[in-house]
XYZ file of C-alpha atoms in Angstrom:
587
model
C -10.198 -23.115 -10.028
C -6.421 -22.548 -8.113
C -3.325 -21.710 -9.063
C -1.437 -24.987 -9.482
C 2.087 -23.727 -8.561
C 0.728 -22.844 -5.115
C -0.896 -25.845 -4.542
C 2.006 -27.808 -5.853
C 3.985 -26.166 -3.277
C 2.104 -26.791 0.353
C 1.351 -30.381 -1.518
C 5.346 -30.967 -1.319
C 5.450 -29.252 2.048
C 2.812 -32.024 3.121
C 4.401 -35.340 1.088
C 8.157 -34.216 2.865
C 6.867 -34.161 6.412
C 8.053 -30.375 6.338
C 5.415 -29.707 9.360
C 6.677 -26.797 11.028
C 7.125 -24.833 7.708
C 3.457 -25.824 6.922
C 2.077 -24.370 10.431
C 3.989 -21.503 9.317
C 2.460 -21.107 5.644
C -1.342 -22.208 6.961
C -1.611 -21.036 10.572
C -1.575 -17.067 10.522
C -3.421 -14.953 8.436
C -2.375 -11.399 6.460
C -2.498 -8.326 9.125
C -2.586 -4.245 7.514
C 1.291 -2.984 8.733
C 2.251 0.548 7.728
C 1.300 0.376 4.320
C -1.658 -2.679 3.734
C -1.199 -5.766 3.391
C 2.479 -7.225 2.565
C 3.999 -10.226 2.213
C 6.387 -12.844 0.388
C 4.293 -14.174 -2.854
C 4.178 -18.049 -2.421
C 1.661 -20.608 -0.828
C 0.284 -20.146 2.371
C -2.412 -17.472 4.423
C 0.613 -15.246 5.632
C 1.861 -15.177 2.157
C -0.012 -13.054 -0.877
C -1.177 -15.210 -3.395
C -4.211 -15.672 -5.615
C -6.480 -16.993 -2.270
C -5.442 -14.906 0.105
C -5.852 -11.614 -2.485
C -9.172 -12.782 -3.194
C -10.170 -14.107 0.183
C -8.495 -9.880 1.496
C -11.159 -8.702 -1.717
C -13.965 -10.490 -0.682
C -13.735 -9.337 3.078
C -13.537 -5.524 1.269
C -16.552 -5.833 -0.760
C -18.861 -7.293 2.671
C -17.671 -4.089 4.483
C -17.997 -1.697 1.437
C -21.460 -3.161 0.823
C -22.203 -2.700 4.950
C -20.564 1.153 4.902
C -21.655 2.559 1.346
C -25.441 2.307 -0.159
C -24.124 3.513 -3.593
C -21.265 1.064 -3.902
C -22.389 -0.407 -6.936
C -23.110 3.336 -8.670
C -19.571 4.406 -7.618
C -17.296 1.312 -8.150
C -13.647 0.599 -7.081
C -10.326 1.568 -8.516
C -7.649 -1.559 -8.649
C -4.140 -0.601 -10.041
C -0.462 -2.663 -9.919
C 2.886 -2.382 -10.562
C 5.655 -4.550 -12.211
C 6.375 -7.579 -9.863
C 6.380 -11.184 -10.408
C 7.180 -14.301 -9.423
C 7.659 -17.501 -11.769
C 7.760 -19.973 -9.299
C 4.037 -19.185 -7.940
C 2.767 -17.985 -10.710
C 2.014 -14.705 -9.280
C 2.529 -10.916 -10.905
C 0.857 -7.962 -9.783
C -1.213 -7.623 -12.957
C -3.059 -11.404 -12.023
C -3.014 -10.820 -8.434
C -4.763 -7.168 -9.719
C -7.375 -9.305 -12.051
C -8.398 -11.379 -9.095
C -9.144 -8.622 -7.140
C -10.954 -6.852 -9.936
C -13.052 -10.257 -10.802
C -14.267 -10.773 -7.134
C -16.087 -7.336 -7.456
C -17.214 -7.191 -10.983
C -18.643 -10.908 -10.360
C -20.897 -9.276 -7.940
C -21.780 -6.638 -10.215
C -19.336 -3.511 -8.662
C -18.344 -1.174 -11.256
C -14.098 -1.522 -11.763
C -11.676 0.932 -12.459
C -8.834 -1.555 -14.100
C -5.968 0.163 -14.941
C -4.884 -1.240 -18.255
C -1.489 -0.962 -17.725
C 0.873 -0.164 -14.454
C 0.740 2.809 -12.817
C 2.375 4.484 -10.103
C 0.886 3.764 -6.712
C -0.515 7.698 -6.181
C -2.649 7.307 -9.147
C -4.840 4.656 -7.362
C -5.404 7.268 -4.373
C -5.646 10.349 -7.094
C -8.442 8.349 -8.542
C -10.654 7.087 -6.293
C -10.949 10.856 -5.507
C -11.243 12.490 -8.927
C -13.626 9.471 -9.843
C -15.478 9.518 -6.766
C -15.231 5.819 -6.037
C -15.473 3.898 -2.957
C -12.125 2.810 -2.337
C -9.295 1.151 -4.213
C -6.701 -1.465 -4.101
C -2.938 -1.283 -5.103
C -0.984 -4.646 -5.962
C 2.614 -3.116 -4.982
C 5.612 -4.075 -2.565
C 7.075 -0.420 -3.367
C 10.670 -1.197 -2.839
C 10.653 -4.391 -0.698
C 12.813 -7.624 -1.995
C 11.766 -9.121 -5.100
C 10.059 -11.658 -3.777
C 7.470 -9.824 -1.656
C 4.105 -8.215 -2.934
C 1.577 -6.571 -0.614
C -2.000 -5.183 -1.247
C -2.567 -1.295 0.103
C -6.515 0.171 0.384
C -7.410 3.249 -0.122
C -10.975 4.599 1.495
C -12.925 7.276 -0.361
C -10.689 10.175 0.501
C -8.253 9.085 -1.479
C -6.084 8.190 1.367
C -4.779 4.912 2.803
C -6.843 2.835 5.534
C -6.701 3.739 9.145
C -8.482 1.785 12.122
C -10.966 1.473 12.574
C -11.631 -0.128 9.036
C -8.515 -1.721 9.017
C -9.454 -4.333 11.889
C -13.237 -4.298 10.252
C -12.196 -5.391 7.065
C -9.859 -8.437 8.460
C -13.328 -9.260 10.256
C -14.739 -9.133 7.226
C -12.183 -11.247 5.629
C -12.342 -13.888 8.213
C -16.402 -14.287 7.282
C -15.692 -15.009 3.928
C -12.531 -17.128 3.303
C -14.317 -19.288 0.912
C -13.672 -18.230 -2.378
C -17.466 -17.227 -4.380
C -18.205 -18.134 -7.599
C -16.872 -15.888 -10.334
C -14.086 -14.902 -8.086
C -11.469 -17.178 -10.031
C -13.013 -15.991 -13.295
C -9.608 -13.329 -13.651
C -10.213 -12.819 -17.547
C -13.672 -10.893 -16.144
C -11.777 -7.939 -16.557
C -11.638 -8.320 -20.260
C -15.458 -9.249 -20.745
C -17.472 -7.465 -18.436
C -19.289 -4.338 -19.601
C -18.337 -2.805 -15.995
C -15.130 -2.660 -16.065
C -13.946 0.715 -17.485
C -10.066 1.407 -17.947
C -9.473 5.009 -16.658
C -5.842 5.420 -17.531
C -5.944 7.921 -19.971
C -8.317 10.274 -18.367
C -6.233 9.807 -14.423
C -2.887 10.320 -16.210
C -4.056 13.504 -18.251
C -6.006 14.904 -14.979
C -2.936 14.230 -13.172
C -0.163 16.027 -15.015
C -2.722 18.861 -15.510
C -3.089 19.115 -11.245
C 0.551 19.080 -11.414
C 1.260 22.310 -12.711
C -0.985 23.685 -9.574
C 2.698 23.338 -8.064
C 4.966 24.483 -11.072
C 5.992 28.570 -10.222
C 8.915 28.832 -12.599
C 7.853 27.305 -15.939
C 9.836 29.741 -18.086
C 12.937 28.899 -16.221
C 12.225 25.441 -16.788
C 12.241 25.512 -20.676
C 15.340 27.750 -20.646
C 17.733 25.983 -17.751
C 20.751 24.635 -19.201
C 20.486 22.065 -15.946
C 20.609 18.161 -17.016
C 18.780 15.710 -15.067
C 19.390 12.316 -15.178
C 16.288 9.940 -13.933
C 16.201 6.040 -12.896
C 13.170 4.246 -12.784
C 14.740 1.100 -10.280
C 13.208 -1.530 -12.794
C 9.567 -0.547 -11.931
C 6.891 1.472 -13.019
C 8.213 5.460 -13.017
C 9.961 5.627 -16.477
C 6.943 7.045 -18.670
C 5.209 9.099 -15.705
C 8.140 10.863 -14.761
C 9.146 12.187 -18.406
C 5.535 13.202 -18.644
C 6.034 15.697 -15.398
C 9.017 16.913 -16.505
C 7.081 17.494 -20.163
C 4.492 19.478 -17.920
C 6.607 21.384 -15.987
C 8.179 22.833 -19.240
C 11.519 20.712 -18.881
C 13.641 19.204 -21.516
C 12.852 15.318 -20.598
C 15.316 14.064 -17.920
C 17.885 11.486 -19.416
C 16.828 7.598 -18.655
C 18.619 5.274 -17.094
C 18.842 2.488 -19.882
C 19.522 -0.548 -18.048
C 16.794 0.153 -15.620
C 14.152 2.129 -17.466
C 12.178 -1.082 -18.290
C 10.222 -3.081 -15.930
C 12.197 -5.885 -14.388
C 10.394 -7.926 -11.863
C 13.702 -9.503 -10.596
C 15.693 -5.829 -10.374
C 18.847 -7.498 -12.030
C 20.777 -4.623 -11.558
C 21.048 -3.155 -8.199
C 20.928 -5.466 -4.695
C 17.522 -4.164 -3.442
C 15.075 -1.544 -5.327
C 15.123 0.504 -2.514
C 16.807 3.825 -3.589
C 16.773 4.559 0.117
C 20.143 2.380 0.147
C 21.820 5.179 -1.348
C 25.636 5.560 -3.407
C 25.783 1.482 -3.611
C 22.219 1.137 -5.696
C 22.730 4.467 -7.576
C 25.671 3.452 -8.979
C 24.349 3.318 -12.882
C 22.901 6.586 -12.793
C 25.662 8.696 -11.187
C 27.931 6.889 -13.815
C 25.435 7.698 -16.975
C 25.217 11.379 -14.698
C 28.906 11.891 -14.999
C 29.149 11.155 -18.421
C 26.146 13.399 -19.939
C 26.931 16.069 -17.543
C 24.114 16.070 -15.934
C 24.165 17.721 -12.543
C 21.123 16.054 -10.396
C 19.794 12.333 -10.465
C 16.586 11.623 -9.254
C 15.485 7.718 -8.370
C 11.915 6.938 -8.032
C 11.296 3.748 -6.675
C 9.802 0.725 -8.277
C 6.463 1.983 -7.981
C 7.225 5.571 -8.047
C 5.703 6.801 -4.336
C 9.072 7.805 -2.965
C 12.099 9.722 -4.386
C 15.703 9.910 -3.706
C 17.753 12.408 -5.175
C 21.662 12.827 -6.207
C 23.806 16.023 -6.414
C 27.239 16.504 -7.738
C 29.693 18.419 -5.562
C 32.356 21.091 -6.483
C 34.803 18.496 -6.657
C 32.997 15.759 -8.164
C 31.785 13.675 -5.342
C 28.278 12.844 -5.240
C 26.133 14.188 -2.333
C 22.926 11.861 -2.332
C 20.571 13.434 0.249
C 18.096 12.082 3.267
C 14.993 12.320 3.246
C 15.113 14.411 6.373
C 17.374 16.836 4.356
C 14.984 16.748 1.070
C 12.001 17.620 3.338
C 14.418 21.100 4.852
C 14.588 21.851 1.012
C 10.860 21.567 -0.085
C 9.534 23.270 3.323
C 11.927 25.841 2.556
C 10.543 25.612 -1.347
C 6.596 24.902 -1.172
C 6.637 27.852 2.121
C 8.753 30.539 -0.388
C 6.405 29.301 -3.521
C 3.287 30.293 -1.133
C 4.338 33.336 -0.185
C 5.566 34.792 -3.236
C 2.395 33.492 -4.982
C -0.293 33.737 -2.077
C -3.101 36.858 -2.397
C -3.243 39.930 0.008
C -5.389 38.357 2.631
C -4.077 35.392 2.789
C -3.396 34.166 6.236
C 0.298 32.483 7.105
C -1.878 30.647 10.273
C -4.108 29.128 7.375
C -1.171 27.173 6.633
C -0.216 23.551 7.518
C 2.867 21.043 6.947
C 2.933 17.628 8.518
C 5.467 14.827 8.993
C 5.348 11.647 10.900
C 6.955 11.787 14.465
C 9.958 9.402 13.298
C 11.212 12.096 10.731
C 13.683 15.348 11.485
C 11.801 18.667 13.270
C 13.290 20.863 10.735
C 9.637 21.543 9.690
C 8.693 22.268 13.142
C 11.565 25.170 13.539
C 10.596 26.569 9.799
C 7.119 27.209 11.364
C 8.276 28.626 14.191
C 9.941 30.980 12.526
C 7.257 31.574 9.344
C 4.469 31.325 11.361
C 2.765 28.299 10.395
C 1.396 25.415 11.572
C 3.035 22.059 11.830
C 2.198 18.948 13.178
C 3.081 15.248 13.503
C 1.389 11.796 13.319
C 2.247 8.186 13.953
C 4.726 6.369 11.201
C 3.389 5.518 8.272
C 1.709 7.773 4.956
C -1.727 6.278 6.131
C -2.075 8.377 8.898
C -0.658 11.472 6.830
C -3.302 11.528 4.284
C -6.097 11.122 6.835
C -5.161 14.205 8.591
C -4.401 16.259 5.879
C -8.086 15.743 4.345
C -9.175 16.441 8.059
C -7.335 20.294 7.514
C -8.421 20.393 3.933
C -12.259 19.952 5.340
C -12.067 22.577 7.811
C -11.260 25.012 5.126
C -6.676 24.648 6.032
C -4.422 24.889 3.717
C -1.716 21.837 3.391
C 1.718 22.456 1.470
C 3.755 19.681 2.287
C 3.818 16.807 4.363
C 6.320 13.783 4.877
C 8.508 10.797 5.849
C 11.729 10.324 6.617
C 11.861 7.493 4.577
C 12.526 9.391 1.242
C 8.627 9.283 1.125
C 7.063 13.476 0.336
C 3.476 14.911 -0.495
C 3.790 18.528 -2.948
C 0.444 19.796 -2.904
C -2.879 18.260 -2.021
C -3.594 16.428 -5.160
C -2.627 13.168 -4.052
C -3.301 12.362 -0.439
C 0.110 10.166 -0.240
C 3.289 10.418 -0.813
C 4.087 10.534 -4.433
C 7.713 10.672 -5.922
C 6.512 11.063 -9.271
C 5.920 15.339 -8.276
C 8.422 15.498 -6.091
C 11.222 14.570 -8.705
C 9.825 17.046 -10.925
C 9.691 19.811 -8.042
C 13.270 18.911 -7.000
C 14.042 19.810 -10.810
C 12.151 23.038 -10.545
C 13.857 24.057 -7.259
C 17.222 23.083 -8.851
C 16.196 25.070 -11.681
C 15.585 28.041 -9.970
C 18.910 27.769 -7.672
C 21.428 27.341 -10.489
C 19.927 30.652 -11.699
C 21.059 31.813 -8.231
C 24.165 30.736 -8.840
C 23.472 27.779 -5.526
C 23.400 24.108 -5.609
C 20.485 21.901 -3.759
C 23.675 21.515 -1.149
C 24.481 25.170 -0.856
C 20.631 25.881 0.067
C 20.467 23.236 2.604
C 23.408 24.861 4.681
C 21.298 28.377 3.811
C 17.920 26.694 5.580
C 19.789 25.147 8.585
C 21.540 28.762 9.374
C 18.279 30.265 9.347
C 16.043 27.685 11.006
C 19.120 25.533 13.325
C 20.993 22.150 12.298
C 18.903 19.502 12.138
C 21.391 16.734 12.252
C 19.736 13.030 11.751
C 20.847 9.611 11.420
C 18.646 6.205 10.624
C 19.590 3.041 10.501
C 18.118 -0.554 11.468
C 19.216 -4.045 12.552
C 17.829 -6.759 10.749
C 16.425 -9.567 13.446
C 14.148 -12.416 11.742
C 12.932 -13.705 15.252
C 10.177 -11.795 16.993
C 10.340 -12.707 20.504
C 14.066 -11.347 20.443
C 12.404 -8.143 19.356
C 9.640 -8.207 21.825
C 12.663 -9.164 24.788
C 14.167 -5.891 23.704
C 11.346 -3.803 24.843
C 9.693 -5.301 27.466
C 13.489 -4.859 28.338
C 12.936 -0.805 28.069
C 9.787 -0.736 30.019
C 11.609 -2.421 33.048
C 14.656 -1.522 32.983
C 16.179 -0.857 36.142
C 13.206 -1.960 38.269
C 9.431 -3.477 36.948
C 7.651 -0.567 35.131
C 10.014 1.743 35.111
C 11.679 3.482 32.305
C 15.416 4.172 31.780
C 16.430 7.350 33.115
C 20.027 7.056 31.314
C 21.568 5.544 28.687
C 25.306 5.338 29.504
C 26.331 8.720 30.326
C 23.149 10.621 28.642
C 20.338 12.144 30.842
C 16.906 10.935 29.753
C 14.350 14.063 29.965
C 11.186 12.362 28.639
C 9.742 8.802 27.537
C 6.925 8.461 25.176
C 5.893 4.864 24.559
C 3.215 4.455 21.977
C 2.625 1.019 21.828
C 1.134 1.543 25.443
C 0.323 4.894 25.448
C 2.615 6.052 28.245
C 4.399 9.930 27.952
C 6.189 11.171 30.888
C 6.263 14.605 29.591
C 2.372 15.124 29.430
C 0.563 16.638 32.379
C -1.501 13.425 32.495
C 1.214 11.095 31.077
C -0.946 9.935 28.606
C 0.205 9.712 24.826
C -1.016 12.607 22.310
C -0.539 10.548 19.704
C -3.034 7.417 19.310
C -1.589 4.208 20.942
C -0.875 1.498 18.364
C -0.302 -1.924 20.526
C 0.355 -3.749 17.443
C 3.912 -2.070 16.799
C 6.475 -1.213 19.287
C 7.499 2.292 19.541
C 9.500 4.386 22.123
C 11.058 8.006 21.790
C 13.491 9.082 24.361
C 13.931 12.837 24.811
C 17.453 13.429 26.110
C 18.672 16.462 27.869
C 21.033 17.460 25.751
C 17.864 17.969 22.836
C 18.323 14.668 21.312
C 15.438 12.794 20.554
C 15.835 9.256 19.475
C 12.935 6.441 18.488
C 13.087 3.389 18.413
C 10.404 1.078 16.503
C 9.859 -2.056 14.713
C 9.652 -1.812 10.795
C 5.220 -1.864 9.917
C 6.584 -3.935 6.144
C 9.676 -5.640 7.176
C 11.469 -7.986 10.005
C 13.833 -4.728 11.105
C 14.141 -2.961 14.081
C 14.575 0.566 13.320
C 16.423 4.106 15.223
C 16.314 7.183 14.382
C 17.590 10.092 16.263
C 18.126 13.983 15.846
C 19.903 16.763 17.274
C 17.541 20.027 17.047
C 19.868 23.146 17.540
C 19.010 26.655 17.526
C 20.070 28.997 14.774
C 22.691 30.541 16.641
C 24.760 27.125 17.209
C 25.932 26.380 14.261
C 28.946 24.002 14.665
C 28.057 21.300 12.868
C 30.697 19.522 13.676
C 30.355 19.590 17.603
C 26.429 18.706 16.959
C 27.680 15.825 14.414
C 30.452 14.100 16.785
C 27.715 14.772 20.016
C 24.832 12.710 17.790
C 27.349 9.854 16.811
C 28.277 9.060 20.605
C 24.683 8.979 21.516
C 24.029 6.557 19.030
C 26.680 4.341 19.831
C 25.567 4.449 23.438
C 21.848 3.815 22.116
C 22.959 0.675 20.581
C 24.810 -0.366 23.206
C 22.631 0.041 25.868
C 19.324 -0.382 24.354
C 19.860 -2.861 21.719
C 22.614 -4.702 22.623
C 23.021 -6.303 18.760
C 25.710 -8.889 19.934
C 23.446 -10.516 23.093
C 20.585 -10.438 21.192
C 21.973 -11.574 17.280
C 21.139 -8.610 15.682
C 22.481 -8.265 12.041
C 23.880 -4.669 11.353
C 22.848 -3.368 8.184
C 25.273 -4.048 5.724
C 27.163 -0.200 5.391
């Protein structure tokens, strides 16, 4: 058994001398970024393709079979999403077959969705079935031509180390596809393969209204929603949430309700991209009247979300503003609804160290607990079923990348209930009299502007990118790091690719050292704090940077123009796009 199209294509490679591209293809293997495995689909071990999904499933099942004795009692959950790719014969659904025939071939009960889901349904059930683990086929909102493979362990959250580097072990033992593990039309024969769509999706929107407070509200607002589904999976999910939260279904997006593995109608799926990919919806917004757009992505984890202003403009938000909103909503929501004894320093938010501190100042202030973790949901949903164990309570948790957890029923981030919280929440503010905009000012006057700004470079050569921070670690002399950039006073360096922090008592790193990523936050003195990092899914180098202010200065402005410079000297100084043939990302 292969896939002809594949071989076709490193066969051509070969007969046209095309050597270099074929060390390329053959001569490096798959590697677990941020979010699993993720690649362009074509020929090749770097690439995802039939082999190298069910060489990555065959590594999974050795180490399953080595960590679990009751593997084959509890089975594995495989679910995909919509993308495809004609010229190498490779969708989601076949690449999510394979992986489901390598296991049921060796007798492994399967959880086969029998249609697409959104990716926080895999995580939701391997917990409420009480499987092993599971497998999503999704790029979330990558290029079209990309796919990518994402494991989730038994507590329903994504793979951390150490299994990550066990399983590529694992993988590397067993490259040679077994018998059976071809045999993709297993999941329509085998008595062990049960299709638990139905009974997840029900479970699910029941869980959901665990986080609806306002139901009555919601079957009376005169509100209009408008919802896009970016060509992927979120369409029928997300009219189901609004149907359980009591809402009047939100109005589709026509054009890009259906799946569309090529995403004909915006230039990228990622709604992270903002006014220039939104364009459809704020159009079909404007002319139902409809108020508030909300974009899941193609496979529904993440959520971006559009308000119309006063005087008709269109205020899409961050994520790093979202997140001020929903602490602001899930903290009220507890309190209002929490009983007598319940204690305030039970209670936990979380977002990675990348994303705005807002969270930080609202617990300050409420009296909760917040903490952060490395980039990347993975390391999220691991810590937040550490709290839940020891007896914690989680509300919310998050990304800056539009990426937000409501609740503990899914241990990732899941932009299927946060649209339909955003609705509540907008809901409940129009009977206020406020807009999602008006409340944001509100929360930064009580808890301090948290002004952010993110952006990336694209660079598609990765010694460039490892020059550029070697660079930072000797900067003016060998091991030593900046102590300005241009005119701006550097307070602290954390480095957690090497697990370096200048402002720890022992300098050492709080947060776990990941060598396999570069990372390094500079704490300026006049409270910036700006990261810089390469991209876990994609050839980017990323920044981010904040200015934290107290409640009592509130000029935006001043805080605004005072970020902006910093930046420019960041870039400048640090980056330096032009020496090093950086590509800006296109505004």
């Amino acid at each position: 058994m292969s896939n002809q199209k594949t071989k076709e294509q490193i066969e051509n490679l070969l007969q046209n001398g095309k050597h270099k591209e074929l060390r390329d293809r053959l001569c490096c293997r798959l590697t677990f970024g941020t979010a699993g495995l993720r690649s362009a689909m074509g020929a090749g071990f770097c690439y995802i393709n039939d082999l190298t999904v069910i060489q990555s499933t065959q590594g999974i099942y050795k180490y399953l079979e080595r960590s679990f004795s009751d593997f084959k009692q509890r089975g594995f959950v495989v679910g995909y999403d919509t993308r495809g790719q004609v010229t190498s014969n490779c969708s989601s659904k076949k690449l999510a077959k394979l992986t489901a025939a390598v296991l049921l071939a060796k007798d492994v009960p399967v959880y086969f969705f029998s249609t697409y889901v959104p990716t926080p349904f895999v995580p939701y059930a391997v917990q409420q079935l009480k499987a092993v683990a599971g497998v999503m086929i999704t790029a979330s909102h990558n290029r079209k031509e990309d796919n990518g493979y994402k494991v989730y362990w038994e507590n329903g959250a994504q793979i951390t180390s150490p299994h990550d580097k066990e399983i590529i072990k694992c993988i590397e033992e067993c490259v040679e596809p077994w018998n059976g593990s071809w045999n993709d039309n297993l999941v329509d024969t085998s008595p062990l393969r049960q299709d638990p769509l139905k009974k997840i999706c029900d479970c699910y929107m029941e869980d959901l209204k665990k986080i609806c407070y306002h139901r009555e509200l919601n079957m009376q607002t005169n509100l209009k929603f408008v919802h896009t589904s970016f060509h992927g999976v979120g369409h029928d999910y997300v009219q189901l949430a609004f149907k359980a939260f009591g809402f009047q279904p939100p109005i589709p997006v026509p054009e890009q309700k259906d799946p569309d593995p090529d995403f004909s109608t915006v230039k990228c799926p990622n709604p992270e991209e903002g006014e220039s990919v939104l364009e459809l919806s704020l159009r079909l917004a404007e002319k139902e009247s409809a108020k508030v757009v909300v974009a899941t992505d193609p496979d529904a984890d993440r959520l971006a979300v559009a308000e119309q202003q006063e005087n008709g403009c269109w205020k899409v938000f961050t994520g790093n503003e979202l997140a001020a909103l929903f602490g602001w909503w899930m903290f009220s929501c507890w309190k209002e609804n929490c009983s007598k004894d319940a204690d305030v320093k039970n209670v936990y938010m979380l977002a990675t160290t990348v994303s705005s501190k807002i969270l930080r100042a609202i617990a300050l202030k409420e009296g909760f607990h917040f903490e952060e973790t490395l980039p990347g949901f993975k390391w999220i949903g691991s810590r937040v079923k550490d709290l839940l164990d020891n007896g914690k309570e989680v509300l919310f948790a998050f990304e800056e990348s539009i990426g937000f957890m409501c609740g503990t029923s899914v241990l990732d981030k899941d932009g299927v209930s946060a649209a339909v919280v955003i609705a509540e929440m907008a809901a409940y503010l129009e009977s206020k009299n406020l807009s999602l905009a008006q409340k944001l000012i509100e929360v930064y006057e009580t808890y301090g502007y948290h002004i952010s700004k993110t952006s990336y470079f694209l660079c598609y050569d990765p010694p460039t990118i490892k020059r550029i921070f070697e660079k930072l670690r000797n900067f003016d002399a060998p091991q030593s790091y900046p102590k300005f950039c241009g005119i701006y006073n550097i307070l602290h360096v954390r480095d957690v690719t090497t697990g370096y922090d200048s402002s720890q008592p022992n300098k050492k790193s709080v947060l776990p050292v990941s060598k396999s990523s570069q990372m390094i936050t500079f704490t300026f003195q006049n409270g910036c704090v700006a990261t810089l990092r390469t991209s876990g899914t994609e050839p980017k180098i990323k920044y981010y940077a904040e200015m934290c202010a107290l409640p009592e200065q509130s000029d935006r402005a001043v805080l605004e123009e005072e970020l902006q410079k910093l930046i420019g000297a960041l870039i400048e100084n640090f980056l330096e796009p032009d020496k090093n043939g950086l590509i800006w990302r296109s505004a």
